[in-house]
Structure formats: structure tokens, C-alpha cells
mmCIF file of the C-alpha atoms, coordinates in Angstrom:
data_MODEL
# 
_entry.id   MODEL 
# 
loop_
_atom_site.group_PDB 
_atom_site.id 
_atom_site.type_symbol 
_atom_site.label_atom_id 
_atom_site.label_alt_id 
_atom_site.label_comp_id 
_atom_site.label_asym_id 
_atom_site.label_entity_id 
_atom_site.label_seq_id 
_atom_site.pdbx_PDB_ins_code 
_atom_site.Cartn_x 
_atom_site.Cartn_y 
_atom_site.Cartn_z 
_atom_site.occupancy 
_atom_site.B_iso_or_equiv 
_atom_site.pdbx_formal_charge 
_atom_site.auth_seq_id 
_atom_site.auth_comp_id 
_atom_site.auth_asym_id 
_atom_site.auth_atom_id 
_atom_site.pdbx_PDB_model_num 
ATOM 1   C CA . UNK A 1 1   ? -88.044  -8.613  -183.387 1.00 0.00 ? 1   UNK A CA 1 
ATOM 2   C CA . UNK A 1 2   ? -91.074  -10.765 -184.211 1.00 0.00 ? 2   UNK A CA 1 
ATOM 3   C CA . UNK A 1 3   ? -93.019  -7.891  -185.701 1.00 0.00 ? 3   UNK A CA 1 
ATOM 4   C CA . UNK A 1 4   ? -90.090  -6.472  -187.665 1.00 0.00 ? 4   UNK A CA 1 
ATOM 5   C CA . UNK A 1 5   ? -90.215  -9.009  -190.483 1.00 0.00 ? 5   UNK A CA 1 
ATOM 6   C CA . UNK A 1 6   ? -93.696  -10.450 -190.598 1.00 0.00 ? 6   UNK A CA 1 
ATOM 7   C CA . UNK A 1 7   ? -97.340  -9.778  -190.028 1.00 0.00 ? 7   UNK A CA 1 
ATOM 8   C CA . UNK A 1 8   ? -97.471  -10.301 -186.293 1.00 0.00 ? 8   UNK A CA 1 
ATOM 9   C CA . UNK A 1 9   ? -98.143  -6.591  -186.030 1.00 0.00 ? 9   UNK A CA 1 
ATOM 10  C CA . UNK A 1 10  ? -101.866 -7.452  -185.853 1.00 0.00 ? 10  UNK A CA 1 
ATOM 11  C CA . UNK A 1 11  ? -101.541 -9.541  -182.666 1.00 0.00 ? 11  UNK A CA 1 
ATOM 12  C CA . UNK A 1 12  ? -99.076  -7.023  -181.240 1.00 0.00 ? 12  UNK A CA 1 
ATOM 13  C CA . UNK A 1 13  ? -101.663 -4.259  -181.569 1.00 0.00 ? 13  UNK A CA 1 
ATOM 14  C CA . UNK A 1 14  ? -104.251 -6.529  -179.915 1.00 0.00 ? 14  UNK A CA 1 
ATOM 15  C CA . UNK A 1 15  ? -101.850 -7.318  -177.071 1.00 0.00 ? 15  UNK A CA 1 
ATOM 16  C CA . UNK A 1 16  ? -101.400 -3.623  -176.366 1.00 0.00 ? 16  UNK A CA 1 
ATOM 17  C CA . UNK A 1 17  ? -105.184 -3.304  -175.970 1.00 0.00 ? 17  UNK A CA 1 
ATOM 18  C CA . UNK A 1 18  ? -105.508 -6.380  -173.746 1.00 0.00 ? 18  UNK A CA 1 
ATOM 19  C CA . UNK A 1 19  ? -105.614 -6.613  -169.966 1.00 0.00 ? 19  UNK A CA 1 
ATOM 20  C CA . UNK A 1 20  ? -102.215 -8.332  -170.058 1.00 0.00 ? 20  UNK A CA 1 
ATOM 21  C CA . UNK A 1 21  ? -100.514 -5.201  -171.323 1.00 0.00 ? 21  UNK A CA 1 
ATOM 22  C CA . UNK A 1 22  ? -99.808  -2.596  -168.688 1.00 0.00 ? 22  UNK A CA 1 
ATOM 23  C CA . UNK A 1 23  ? -101.209 -4.733  -165.874 1.00 0.00 ? 23  UNK A CA 1 
ATOM 24  C CA . UNK A 1 24  ? -99.254  -3.978  -162.723 1.00 0.00 ? 24  UNK A CA 1 
ATOM 25  C CA . UNK A 1 25  ? -96.771  -2.008  -164.812 1.00 0.00 ? 25  UNK A CA 1 
ATOM 26  C CA . UNK A 1 26  ? -95.787  -5.001  -166.953 1.00 0.00 ? 26  UNK A CA 1 
ATOM 27  C CA . UNK A 1 27  ? -95.622  -4.762  -170.735 1.00 0.00 ? 27  UNK A CA 1 
ATOM 28  C CA . UNK A 1 28  ? -95.072  -8.275  -172.091 1.00 0.00 ? 28  UNK A CA 1 
ATOM 29  C CA . UNK A 1 29  ? -93.634  -8.848  -175.535 1.00 0.00 ? 29  UNK A CA 1 
ATOM 30  C CA . UNK A 1 30  ? -93.994  -11.795 -177.923 1.00 0.00 ? 30  UNK A CA 1 
ATOM 31  C CA . UNK A 1 31  ? -91.199  -13.791 -176.306 1.00 0.00 ? 31  UNK A CA 1 
ATOM 32  C CA . UNK A 1 32  ? -92.708  -13.560 -172.837 1.00 0.00 ? 32  UNK A CA 1 
ATOM 33  C CA . UNK A 1 33  ? -95.600  -15.817 -173.883 1.00 0.00 ? 33  UNK A CA 1 
ATOM 34  C CA . UNK A 1 34  ? -94.196  -17.692 -176.872 1.00 0.00 ? 34  UNK A CA 1 
ATOM 35  C CA . UNK A 1 35  ? -90.578  -18.479 -175.860 1.00 0.00 ? 35  UNK A CA 1 
ATOM 36  C CA . UNK A 1 36  ? -89.763  -20.284 -172.593 1.00 0.00 ? 36  UNK A CA 1 
ATOM 37  C CA . UNK A 1 37  ? -87.297  -18.180 -170.597 1.00 0.00 ? 37  UNK A CA 1 
ATOM 38  C CA . UNK A 1 38  ? -84.503  -19.040 -168.186 1.00 0.00 ? 38  UNK A CA 1 
ATOM 39  C CA . UNK A 1 39  ? -81.489  -21.323 -168.325 1.00 0.00 ? 39  UNK A CA 1 
ATOM 40  C CA . UNK A 1 40  ? -83.605  -24.293 -167.203 1.00 0.00 ? 40  UNK A CA 1 
ATOM 41  C CA . UNK A 1 41  ? -85.686  -23.859 -170.360 1.00 0.00 ? 41  UNK A CA 1 
ATOM 42  C CA . UNK A 1 42  ? -82.806  -23.123 -172.721 1.00 0.00 ? 42  UNK A CA 1 
ATOM 43  C CA . UNK A 1 43  ? -83.454  -26.305 -174.732 1.00 0.00 ? 43  UNK A CA 1 
ATOM 44  C CA . UNK A 1 44  ? -87.109  -25.305 -175.230 1.00 0.00 ? 44  UNK A CA 1 
ATOM 45  C CA . UNK A 1 45  ? -86.139  -21.772 -176.243 1.00 0.00 ? 45  UNK A CA 1 
ATOM 46  C CA . UNK A 1 46  ? -83.650  -23.025 -178.838 1.00 0.00 ? 46  UNK A CA 1 
ATOM 47  C CA . UNK A 1 47  ? -86.061  -25.617 -180.213 1.00 0.00 ? 47  UNK A CA 1 
ATOM 48  C CA . UNK A 1 48  ? -88.830  -23.033 -180.402 1.00 0.00 ? 48  UNK A CA 1 
ATOM 49  C CA . UNK A 1 49  ? -86.640  -20.540 -182.244 1.00 0.00 ? 49  UNK A CA 1 
ATOM 50  C CA . UNK A 1 50  ? -85.394  -23.161 -184.705 1.00 0.00 ? 50  UNK A CA 1 
ATOM 51  C CA . UNK A 1 51  ? -88.536  -25.205 -185.341 1.00 0.00 ? 51  UNK A CA 1 
ATOM 52  C CA . UNK A 1 52  ? -91.276  -22.619 -184.941 1.00 0.00 ? 52  UNK A CA 1 
ATOM 53  C CA . UNK A 1 53  ? -89.135  -19.819 -186.350 1.00 0.00 ? 53  UNK A CA 1 
ATOM 54  C CA . UNK A 1 54  ? -88.385  -21.753 -189.546 1.00 0.00 ? 54  UNK A CA 1 
ATOM 55  C CA . UNK A 1 55  ? -92.020  -22.783 -189.835 1.00 0.00 ? 55  UNK A CA 1 
ATOM 56  C CA . UNK A 1 56  ? -93.250  -19.213 -189.349 1.00 0.00 ? 56  UNK A CA 1 
ATOM 57  C CA . UNK A 1 57  ? -90.759  -17.922 -191.919 1.00 0.00 ? 57  UNK A CA 1 
ATOM 58  C CA . UNK A 1 58  ? -91.995  -20.503 -194.426 1.00 0.00 ? 58  UNK A CA 1 
ATOM 59  C CA . UNK A 1 59  ? -95.644  -19.696 -193.722 1.00 0.00 ? 59  UNK A CA 1 
ATOM 60  C CA . UNK A 1 60  ? -94.905  -15.995 -194.080 1.00 0.00 ? 60  UNK A CA 1 
ATOM 61  C CA . UNK A 1 61  ? -93.468  -16.626 -197.545 1.00 0.00 ? 61  UNK A CA 1 
ATOM 62  C CA . UNK A 1 62  ? -96.324  -18.830 -198.800 1.00 0.00 ? 62  UNK A CA 1 
ATOM 63  C CA . UNK A 1 63  ? -99.297  -16.984 -197.271 1.00 0.00 ? 63  UNK A CA 1 
ATOM 64  C CA . UNK A 1 64  ? -100.658 -13.515 -197.851 1.00 0.00 ? 64  UNK A CA 1 
ATOM 65  C CA . UNK A 1 65  ? -101.062 -11.585 -194.600 1.00 0.00 ? 65  UNK A CA 1 
ATOM 66  C CA . UNK A 1 66  ? -101.272 -8.170  -196.224 1.00 0.00 ? 66  UNK A CA 1 
ATOM 67  C CA . UNK A 1 67  ? -104.580 -7.353  -194.520 1.00 0.00 ? 67  UNK A CA 1 
ATOM 68  C CA . UNK A 1 68  ? -106.149 -8.210  -191.205 1.00 0.00 ? 68  UNK A CA 1 
ATOM 69  C CA . UNK A 1 69  ? -108.864 -10.133 -193.044 1.00 0.00 ? 69  UNK A CA 1 
ATOM 70  C CA . UNK A 1 70  ? -106.268 -12.334 -194.751 1.00 0.00 ? 70  UNK A CA 1 
ATOM 71  C CA . UNK A 1 71  ? -104.456 -12.805 -191.451 1.00 0.00 ? 71  UNK A CA 1 
ATOM 72  C CA . UNK A 1 72  ? -107.740 -13.835 -189.807 1.00 0.00 ? 72  UNK A CA 1 
ATOM 73  C CA . UNK A 1 73  ? -108.187 -16.602 -192.377 1.00 0.00 ? 73  UNK A CA 1 
ATOM 74  C CA . UNK A 1 74  ? -105.364 -18.462 -190.608 1.00 0.00 ? 74  UNK A CA 1 
ATOM 75  C CA . UNK A 1 75  ? -105.861 -17.100 -187.082 1.00 0.00 ? 75  UNK A CA 1 
ATOM 76  C CA . UNK A 1 76  ? -107.612 -20.190 -185.687 1.00 0.00 ? 76  UNK A CA 1 
ATOM 77  C CA . UNK A 1 77  ? -104.864 -22.485 -186.923 1.00 0.00 ? 77  UNK A CA 1 
ATOM 78  C CA . UNK A 1 78  ? -102.141 -20.201 -185.521 1.00 0.00 ? 78  UNK A CA 1 
ATOM 79  C CA . UNK A 1 79  ? -103.942 -19.912 -182.170 1.00 0.00 ? 79  UNK A CA 1 
ATOM 80  C CA . UNK A 1 80  ? -104.262 -23.695 -182.007 1.00 0.00 ? 80  UNK A CA 1 
ATOM 81  C CA . UNK A 1 81  ? -100.520 -24.108 -182.637 1.00 0.00 ? 81  UNK A CA 1 
ATOM 82  C CA . UNK A 1 82  ? -99.706  -21.578 -179.905 1.00 0.00 ? 82  UNK A CA 1 
ATOM 83  C CA . UNK A 1 83  ? -102.033 -23.359 -177.448 1.00 0.00 ? 83  UNK A CA 1 
ATOM 84  C CA . UNK A 1 84  ? -100.448 -26.718 -178.216 1.00 0.00 ? 84  UNK A CA 1 
ATOM 85  C CA . UNK A 1 85  ? -96.995  -25.306 -177.453 1.00 0.00 ? 85  UNK A CA 1 
ATOM 86  C CA . UNK A 1 86  ? -98.245  -23.904 -174.153 1.00 0.00 ? 86  UNK A CA 1 
ATOM 87  C CA . UNK A 1 87  ? -99.860  -27.222 -173.271 1.00 0.00 ? 87  UNK A CA 1 
ATOM 88  C CA . UNK A 1 88  ? -96.719  -29.138 -174.231 1.00 0.00 ? 88  UNK A CA 1 
ATOM 89  C CA . UNK A 1 89  ? -94.624  -26.853 -171.991 1.00 0.00 ? 89  UNK A CA 1 
ATOM 90  C CA . UNK A 1 90  ? -97.104  -27.072 -169.071 1.00 0.00 ? 90  UNK A CA 1 
ATOM 91  C CA . UNK A 1 91  ? -97.779  -23.357 -169.596 1.00 0.00 ? 91  UNK A CA 1 
ATOM 92  C CA . UNK A 1 92  ? -94.281  -22.505 -168.367 1.00 0.00 ? 92  UNK A CA 1 
ATOM 93  C CA . UNK A 1 93  ? -94.430  -19.066 -169.939 1.00 0.00 ? 93  UNK A CA 1 
ATOM 94  C CA . UNK A 1 94  ? -97.666  -18.295 -168.066 1.00 0.00 ? 94  UNK A CA 1 
ATOM 95  C CA . UNK A 1 95  ? -96.157  -19.506 -164.814 1.00 0.00 ? 95  UNK A CA 1 
ATOM 96  C CA . UNK A 1 96  ? -93.162  -17.205 -165.221 1.00 0.00 ? 96  UNK A CA 1 
ATOM 97  C CA . UNK A 1 97  ? -95.380  -14.228 -164.327 1.00 0.00 ? 97  UNK A CA 1 
ATOM 98  C CA . UNK A 1 98  ? -98.291  -15.950 -162.615 1.00 0.00 ? 98  UNK A CA 1 
ATOM 99  C CA . UNK A 1 99  ? -96.447  -17.643 -159.768 1.00 0.00 ? 99  UNK A CA 1 
ATOM 100 C CA . UNK A 1 100 ? -98.817  -19.556 -157.466 1.00 0.00 ? 100 UNK A CA 1 
ATOM 101 C CA . UNK A 1 101 ? -102.027 -17.930 -158.669 1.00 0.00 ? 101 UNK A CA 1 
ATOM 102 C CA . UNK A 1 102 ? -104.653 -17.553 -155.975 1.00 0.00 ? 102 UNK A CA 1 
ATOM 103 C CA . UNK A 1 103 ? -107.908 -16.625 -157.679 1.00 0.00 ? 103 UNK A CA 1 
ATOM 104 C CA . UNK A 1 104 ? -110.772 -15.312 -155.594 1.00 0.00 ? 104 UNK A CA 1 
ATOM 105 C CA . UNK A 1 105 ? -113.734 -17.600 -155.146 1.00 0.00 ? 105 UNK A CA 1 
ATOM 106 C CA . UNK A 1 106 ? -114.099 -21.181 -154.092 1.00 0.00 ? 106 UNK A CA 1 
ATOM 107 C CA . UNK A 1 107 ? -114.860 -22.629 -157.529 1.00 0.00 ? 107 UNK A CA 1 
ATOM 108 C CA . UNK A 1 108 ? -111.850 -20.918 -159.147 1.00 0.00 ? 108 UNK A CA 1 
ATOM 109 C CA . UNK A 1 109 ? -109.605 -22.176 -156.354 1.00 0.00 ? 109 UNK A CA 1 
ATOM 110 C CA . UNK A 1 110 ? -110.941 -25.702 -156.857 1.00 0.00 ? 110 UNK A CA 1 
ATOM 111 C CA . UNK A 1 111 ? -110.217 -25.482 -160.576 1.00 0.00 ? 111 UNK A CA 1 
ATOM 112 C CA . UNK A 1 112 ? -106.675 -24.275 -159.878 1.00 0.00 ? 112 UNK A CA 1 
ATOM 113 C CA . UNK A 1 113 ? -106.075 -27.252 -157.568 1.00 0.00 ? 113 UNK A CA 1 
ATOM 114 C CA . UNK A 1 114 ? -106.594 -29.457 -160.636 1.00 0.00 ? 114 UNK A CA 1 
ATOM 115 C CA . UNK A 1 115 ? -103.215 -28.243 -161.871 1.00 0.00 ? 115 UNK A CA 1 
ATOM 116 C CA . UNK A 1 116 ? -101.681 -30.216 -158.999 1.00 0.00 ? 116 UNK A CA 1 
ATOM 117 C CA . UNK A 1 117 ? -104.121 -33.117 -158.710 1.00 0.00 ? 117 UNK A CA 1 
ATOM 118 C CA . UNK A 1 118 ? -105.140 -33.824 -162.310 1.00 0.00 ? 118 UNK A CA 1 
ATOM 119 C CA . UNK A 1 119 ? -102.224 -32.520 -164.371 1.00 0.00 ? 119 UNK A CA 1 
ATOM 120 C CA . UNK A 1 120 ? -104.173 -29.622 -165.851 1.00 0.00 ? 120 UNK A CA 1 
ATOM 121 C CA . UNK A 1 121 ? -102.283 -26.612 -167.120 1.00 0.00 ? 121 UNK A CA 1 
ATOM 122 C CA . UNK A 1 122 ? -103.175 -22.938 -167.510 1.00 0.00 ? 122 UNK A CA 1 
ATOM 123 C CA . UNK A 1 123 ? -104.090 -23.166 -171.178 1.00 0.00 ? 123 UNK A CA 1 
ATOM 124 C CA . UNK A 1 124 ? -106.670 -25.899 -170.511 1.00 0.00 ? 124 UNK A CA 1 
ATOM 125 C CA . UNK A 1 125 ? -109.017 -23.261 -169.088 1.00 0.00 ? 125 UNK A CA 1 
ATOM 126 C CA . UNK A 1 126 ? -107.527 -19.908 -170.078 1.00 0.00 ? 126 UNK A CA 1 
ATOM 127 C CA . UNK A 1 127 ? -107.632 -19.730 -173.868 1.00 0.00 ? 127 UNK A CA 1 
ATOM 128 C CA . UNK A 1 128 ? -107.641 -16.734 -176.172 1.00 0.00 ? 128 UNK A CA 1 
ATOM 129 C CA . UNK A 1 129 ? -106.829 -14.244 -173.422 1.00 0.00 ? 129 UNK A CA 1 
ATOM 130 C CA . UNK A 1 130 ? -104.769 -12.125 -175.779 1.00 0.00 ? 130 UNK A CA 1 
# 
């Protein structure tokens, strides 16, 4: 749905080329990363659809995204907004697929323990993956 009425076709094409797409037979869509799923997150999903959806519709009307270059003029701001949502939600959409991640290597494991001991969340270290 997201790409049917606005210029998110650029990020969708990038997603399909990323390591997230097709990994272990999974093909995530926009909602998998940008809309919290599950009944326990229903309030977040509704708020995201209403608040972010209305905002995105407005921005689509007042900005020109007709080319990738024009889209890229606002990419950093859009990426920042997406990261702030993930941080605010404690990266719940990441954790839906990445349940109890166990990275190889001692330093990566130590960094992952910070999620429990220091309140870090996925997006604090893993930015711009897609």
C-alpha cells in the first residue's frame, strides 16, 4: 500500500536489493519495519498510521519527489524520523524478527548485552541497514 500512492518506490527498490530482503526466505514489506505489529502494539500501530500517515500525506503534497535526486534531498530527514520512531518503540519492529540475537564474536555479544544493562536499543548501533 505504501508505494501505491507516494514516492516510497525508491526505498522499496533499495529494500529489494538489501540483505534484509530474501534473507532466510523472508521478504519484509514497509509495515514490517515501520508499523509495530501484534495486538500488544495495537495502540502504536494506530498512532503510527494516523500521525505518521497524515504527516507523510501532507509532505507528499508539498514536496516534489518526482526523481530520486529530489527524493534524496529529504532522505536524511526522513531517515532521522524513522530512526526516532524505532528508538521510541525500543526497536520493537526489529525484535519481531530478530528474537534474542546472538551475534558471533565477543565484542558484538558485549554490545548486545547493553540492550539489557544500559537500555540500548537496536537502532542505537544498527542504522541505515536498508
